[in-house]
PDB file of C-alpha atoms in Angstrom:
ATOM      1  CA  MET A   1    -130.124  29.181 -15.089  1.00 71.00           C
ATOM      2  CA  ASN A   2    -127.712  26.364 -15.652  1.00 93.00           C
ATOM      3  CA  ASP A   3    -127.059  22.754 -14.699  1.00 94.00           C
ATOM      4  CA  LEU A   4    -125.455  23.726 -11.397  1.00 95.00           C
ATOM      5  CA  TYR A   5    -128.529  25.712 -10.367  1.00 97.00           C
ATOM      6  CA  PHE A   6    -130.842  22.763 -10.990  1.00 97.00           C
ATOM      7  CA  MET A   7    -128.453  20.297  -9.361  1.00 97.00           C
ATOM      8  CA  ASN A   8    -128.515  22.511  -6.275  1.00 97.00           C
ATOM      9  CA  LEU A   9    -132.315  22.205  -6.283  1.00 98.00           C
ATOM     10  CA  ALA A  10    -131.963  18.418  -6.469  1.00 98.00           C
ATOM     11  CA  TYR A  11    -129.488  18.581  -3.597  1.00 97.00           C
ATOM     12  CA  GLU A  12    -132.078  20.408  -1.478  1.00 98.00           C
ATOM     13  CA  GLN A  13    -134.407  17.476  -2.109  1.00 98.00           C
ATOM     14  CA  ALA A  14    -131.638  15.097  -1.013  1.00 97.00           C
ATOM     15  CA  ARG A  15    -131.364  17.048   2.229  1.00 97.00           C
ATOM     16  CA  LYS A  16    -135.081  16.437   2.822  1.00 98.00           C
ATOM     17  CA  ALA A  17    -134.480  12.713   2.424  1.00 98.00           C
ATOM     18  CA  MET A  18    -131.601  12.816   4.881  1.00 96.00           C
ATOM     19  CA  ALA A  19    -133.747  14.697   7.398  1.00 96.00           C
ATOM     20  CA  ILE A  20    -136.130  11.713   7.533  1.00 97.00           C
ATOM     21  CA  ASN A  21    -133.290   9.167   7.632  1.00 95.00           C
ATOM     22  CA  GLU A  22    -133.582   8.129   3.980  1.00 97.00           C
ATOM     23  CA  VAL A  23    -130.645   7.685   1.637  1.00 96.00           C
ATOM     24  CA  PRO A  24    -130.097  11.306   0.561  1.00 97.00           C
ATOM     25  CA  ILE A  25    -130.976  11.333  -3.106  1.00 97.00           C
ATOM     26  CA  GLY A  26    -132.979  14.111  -4.697  1.00 98.00           C
ATOM     27  CA  ALA A  27    -134.305  14.808  -8.171  1.00 98.00           C
ATOM     28  CA  VAL A  28    -135.773  17.696 -10.140  1.00 98.00           C
ATOM     29  CA  LEU A  29    -137.447  17.594 -13.564  1.00 98.00           C
ATOM     30  CA  VAL A  30    -137.145  20.704 -15.731  1.00 98.00           C
ATOM     31  CA  ASP A  31    -138.755  21.576 -19.059  1.00 96.00           C
ATOM     32  CA  LYS A  32    -136.907  23.011 -22.059  1.00 95.00           C
ATOM     33  CA  HIS A  33    -137.569  26.553 -20.810  1.00 96.00           C
ATOM     34  CA  GLY A  34    -136.005  25.927 -17.407  1.00 96.00           C
ATOM     35  CA  VAL A  35    -139.295  25.644 -15.543  1.00 96.00           C
ATOM     36  CA  VAL A  36    -139.201  23.168 -12.664  1.00 97.00           C
ATOM     37  CA  LEU A  37    -141.984  20.657 -13.274  1.00 97.00           C
ATOM     38  CA  ALA A  38    -141.537  18.374 -10.257  1.00 98.00           C
ATOM     39  CA  ARG A  39    -139.237  17.661  -7.326  1.00 98.00           C
ATOM     40  CA  GLY A  40    -138.759  14.521  -5.276  1.00 98.00           C
ATOM     41  CA  TYR A  41    -136.540  12.608  -2.902  1.00 98.00           C
ATOM     42  CA  ASN A  42    -136.041   9.062  -1.697  1.00 97.00           C
ATOM     43  CA  GLN A  43    -138.826   7.722   0.531  1.00 98.00           C
ATOM     44  CA  VAL A  44    -138.115   3.980   0.382  1.00 97.00           C
ATOM     45  CA  GLU A  45    -138.180   3.453   4.151  1.00 96.00           C
ATOM     46  CA  LYS A  46    -141.062   5.831   4.811  1.00 97.00           C
ATOM     47  CA  LYS A  47    -143.301   4.245   2.186  1.00 97.00           C
ATOM     48  CA  GLN A  48    -141.844   0.750   2.630  1.00 97.00           C
ATOM     49  CA  THR A  49    -141.462   0.172  -1.078  1.00 96.00           C
ATOM     50  CA  GLN A  50    -138.387  -0.210  -3.230  1.00 95.00           C
ATOM     51  CA  LEU A  51    -140.167   1.868  -5.870  1.00 96.00           C
ATOM     52  CA  ALA A  52    -140.008   5.122  -3.867  1.00 98.00           C
ATOM     53  CA  HIS A  53    -136.792   6.379  -5.453  1.00 98.00           C
ATOM     54  CA  ALA A  54    -136.412  10.114  -6.054  1.00 98.00           C
ATOM     55  CA  GLU A  55    -136.560   9.716  -9.837  1.00 97.00           C
ATOM     56  CA  ILE A  56    -139.726   7.616  -9.759  1.00 98.00           C
ATOM     57  CA  SER A  57    -141.361  10.102  -7.400  1.00 98.00           C
ATOM     58  CA  VAL A  58    -140.670  12.961  -9.804  1.00 98.00           C
ATOM     59  CA  LEU A  59    -141.944  11.017 -12.812  1.00 98.00           C
ATOM     60  CA  GLN A  60    -145.128  10.047 -10.986  1.00 97.00           C
ATOM     61  CA  LYS A  61    -145.819  13.596  -9.769  1.00 97.00           C
ATOM     62  CA  ILE A  62    -145.568  15.222 -13.179  1.00 97.00           C
ATOM     63  CA  THR A  63    -147.409  12.405 -14.924  1.00 95.00           C
ATOM     64  CA  LYS A  64    -150.317  12.673 -12.488  1.00 95.00           C
ATOM     65  CA  ARG A  65    -150.399  16.470 -12.717  1.00 94.00           C
ATOM     66  CA  ASN A  66    -150.193  16.595 -16.530  1.00 92.00           C
ATOM     67  CA  MET A  67    -152.186  13.417 -17.196  1.00 93.00           C
ATOM     68  CA  ASN A  68    -149.444  12.558 -19.684  1.00 92.00           C
ATOM     69  CA  TRP A  69    -146.551  10.132 -19.218  1.00 93.00           C
ATOM     70  CA  ARG A  70    -144.577  11.368 -22.223  1.00 94.00           C
ATOM     71  CA  LEU A  71    -141.956  13.769 -20.917  1.00 94.00           C
ATOM     72  CA  SER A  72    -139.983  14.625 -24.041  1.00 93.00           C
ATOM     73  CA  SER A  73    -137.986  17.866 -24.032  1.00 94.00           C
ATOM     74  CA  THR A  74    -137.320  17.569 -20.299  1.00 96.00           C
ATOM     75  CA  THR A  75    -134.159  17.221 -18.245  1.00 96.00           C
ATOM     76  CA  LEU A  76    -133.966  15.224 -15.040  1.00 97.00           C
ATOM     77  CA  TYR A  77    -131.384  16.314 -12.479  1.00 98.00           C
ATOM     78  CA  VAL A  78    -130.611  13.685  -9.863  1.00 97.00           C
ATOM     79  CA  THR A  79    -127.919  13.719  -7.214  1.00 96.00           C
ATOM     80  CA  LEU A  80    -126.888  10.084  -7.769  1.00 95.00           C
ATOM     81  CA  GLN A  81    -126.665   8.055 -10.972  1.00 92.00           C
ATOM     82  CA  PRO A  82    -130.023   6.358 -11.601  1.00 92.00           C
ATOM     83  CA  CYS A  83    -130.268   2.636 -10.946  1.00 91.00           C
ATOM     84  CA  LEU A  84    -131.416   0.282 -13.672  1.00 85.00           C
ATOM     85  CA  MET A  85    -135.066   0.452 -12.504  1.00 90.00           C
ATOM     86  CA  CYS A  86    -135.096   4.246 -12.614  1.00 92.00           C
ATOM     87  CA  LEU A  87    -133.217   4.328 -15.896  1.00 87.00           C
ATOM     88  CA  GLY A  88    -135.926   2.120 -17.400  1.00 87.00           C
ATOM     89  CA  ALA A  89    -138.673   4.438 -16.147  1.00 93.00           C
ATOM     90  CA  ILE A  90    -136.777   7.473 -17.456  1.00 92.00           C
ATOM     91  CA  TYR A  91    -136.398   5.821 -20.844  1.00 88.00           C
ATOM     92  CA  LEU A  92    -140.068   4.822 -21.019  1.00 90.00           C
ATOM     93  CA  SER A  93    -141.065   8.360 -20.023  1.00 93.00           C
ATOM     94  CA  ARG A  94    -139.122   9.799 -22.966  1.00 92.00           C
ATOM     95  CA  VAL A  95    -137.042  12.134 -20.777  1.00 93.00           C
ATOM     96  CA  SER A  96    -134.553  13.789 -23.148  1.00 92.00           C
ATOM     97  CA  ARG A  97    -131.622  14.318 -20.812  1.00 92.00           C
ATOM     98  CA  VAL A  98    -130.399  13.143 -17.420  1.00 92.00           C
ATOM     99  CA  VAL A  99    -127.740  14.961 -15.429  1.00 94.00           C
ATOM    100  CA  TYR A 100    -126.586  13.123 -12.317  1.00 93.00           C
ATOM    101  CA  GLY A 101    -124.298  14.301  -9.563  1.00 94.00           C
ATOM    102  CA  VAL A 102    -122.122  11.299  -8.834  1.00 92.00           C
ATOM    103  CA  LEU A 103    -121.619   7.770 -10.044  1.00 88.00           C
ATOM    104  CA  SER A 104    -123.390   5.045  -8.082  1.00 86.00           C
ATOM    105  CA  THR A 105    -120.724   2.441  -7.449  1.00 81.00           C
ATOM    106  CA  LYS A 106    -123.291  -0.049  -6.156  1.00 78.00           C
ATOM    107  CA  TYR A 107    -126.265   0.182  -8.537  1.00 77.00           C
ATOM    108  CA  GLY A 108    -125.220   2.390 -11.421  1.00 71.00           C
ATOM    109  CA  ILE A 109    -123.993   1.164 -14.762  1.00 66.00           C
ATOM    110  CA  PRO A 110    -120.984   3.206 -15.908  1.00 62.00           C
ATOM    111  CA  LEU A 111    -121.535   4.792 -19.305  1.00 57.00           C
ATOM    112  CA  ASP A 112    -118.637   2.962 -20.942  1.00 54.00           C
ATOM    113  CA  GLN A 113    -119.898  -0.428 -19.695  1.00 56.00           C
ATOM    114  CA  GLY A 114    -123.459   0.412 -20.661  1.00 55.00           C
ATOM    115  CA  ILE A 115    -122.384   1.267 -24.172  1.00 50.00           C
ATOM    116  CA  GLN A 116    -120.360  -1.954 -24.438  1.00 49.00           C
ATOM    117  CA  LEU A 117    -123.295  -4.027 -23.177  1.00 51.00           C
ATOM    118  CA  GLY A 118    -125.713  -2.267 -25.535  1.00 53.00           C
ATOM    119  CA  ILE A 119    -127.833  -0.896 -22.660  1.00 56.00           C
ATOM    120  CA  TYR A 120    -127.608   2.701 -23.894  1.00 55.00           C
ATOM    121  CA  LYS A 121    -127.704   1.799 -27.597  1.00 57.00           C
ATOM    122  CA  ASN A 122    -131.221   3.017 -28.413  1.00 57.00           C
ATOM    123  CA  LEU A 123    -131.983   4.810 -25.185  1.00 63.00           C
ATOM    124  CA  GLY A 124    -132.612   8.187 -26.791  1.00 67.00           C
ATOM    125  CA  THR A 125    -131.809   9.898 -23.501  1.00 73.00           C
ATOM    126  CA  LYS A 126    -128.592  11.864 -23.173  1.00 81.00           C
ATOM    127  CA  ILE A 127    -126.929  10.957 -19.864  1.00 80.00           C
ATOM    128  CA  GLU A 128    -124.244  13.115 -18.254  1.00 80.00           C
ATOM    129  CA  CYS A 129    -122.290  12.966 -15.003  1.00 84.00           C
ATOM    130  CA  MET A 130    -121.660  16.322 -13.362  1.00 84.00           C
ATOM    131  CA  ASN A 131    -119.221  15.250 -10.587  1.00 86.00           C
ATOM    132  CA  TYR A 132    -121.163  17.281  -8.041  1.00 87.00           C
ATOM    133  CA  GLU A 133    -119.172  17.268  -4.791  1.00 89.00           C
ATOM    134  CA  LYS A 134    -122.163  18.046  -2.548  1.00 92.00           C
ATOM    135  CA  SER A 135    -123.753  14.747  -3.624  1.00 90.00           C
ATOM    136  CA  LYS A 136    -120.638  12.844  -2.612  1.00 90.00           C
ATOM    137  CA  ASP A 137    -120.430  14.671   0.692  1.00 92.00           C
ATOM    138  CA  ILE A 138    -124.025  14.153   1.792  1.00 92.00           C
ATOM    139  CA  LEU A 139    -123.955  10.464   0.861  1.00 92.00           C
ATOM    140  CA  ARG A 140    -120.645   9.984   2.678  1.00 91.00           C
ATOM    141  CA  LEU A 141    -122.036  11.709   5.792  1.00 92.00           C
ATOM    142  CA  PHE A 142    -125.247   9.666   5.735  1.00 92.00           C
ATOM    143  CA  PHE A 143    -123.495   6.303   5.497  1.00 91.00           C
ATOM    144  CA  GLN A 144    -120.852   7.341   8.013  1.00 89.00           C
ATOM    145  CA  LYS A 145    -123.612   8.072  10.539  1.00 87.00           C
ATOM    146  CA  LYS A 146    -125.231   4.707   9.748  1.00 83.00           C
ATOM    147  CA  ARG A 147    -121.945   2.863  10.352  1.00 85.00           C
ATOM    148  CA  ASN A 148    -121.324   4.744  13.586  1.00 82.00           C
ATOM    149  CA  LYS A 149    -124.797   3.842  14.926  1.00 76.00           C
ATOM    150  CA  LYS A 150    -124.263   0.218  13.943  1.00 73.00           C
ATOM    151  CA  ASN A 151    -120.928   0.171  15.787  1.00 75.00           C
ATOM    152  CA  GLY A 152    -122.460   1.808  18.862  1.00 71.00           C
ATOM    153  CA  ASN A 153    -120.813   5.218  18.461  1.00 63.00           C
TER     154      ASN A 153
END
C-alpha cells in the first residue's frame, strides 16, 4: 500500500462529507504498518461547531479508542492542507507525517512561508503535498454547486 491508496481512502471520506452538504474534506490516520486507525470527514455544519474538521475528528476517534493522545509513528492523510487549528492539534498529537491532497488557498500556510515565519521550525511533523487531482475536483464541484444555488441556478 502506498500514499495514493491511503489518499483514496481519505477521498472516500470527503465524498461522505459532500453527501451531507459539508465541505468535502476527508482524513485517514495510518500506523507505521499501514493499518488504518481512524477515518473522518468534515461535519462543521452538522455538529454546528468549527472544531468538527476531518483531521480533528480522526484525532479524537483514535485518542478515545486507544486512551492515548500520543500518536507518534503515524501518518495522517487529508484531502486538503490542514488549517492552523488542525496543524496545531496534529503537532500536539505527535503525528509523524502529514500528506495532504491540495493546498488550501484560504486557510493553509504554504510550506515556504511557514518555514520563513518559523511556524514549521520545531514542528517535528513531516508535511507533504501530493497534488491529488480528485481533491481539487470534488472541492471545485462542491463550491460550484454552492455558487449556482446562491445565484438561483
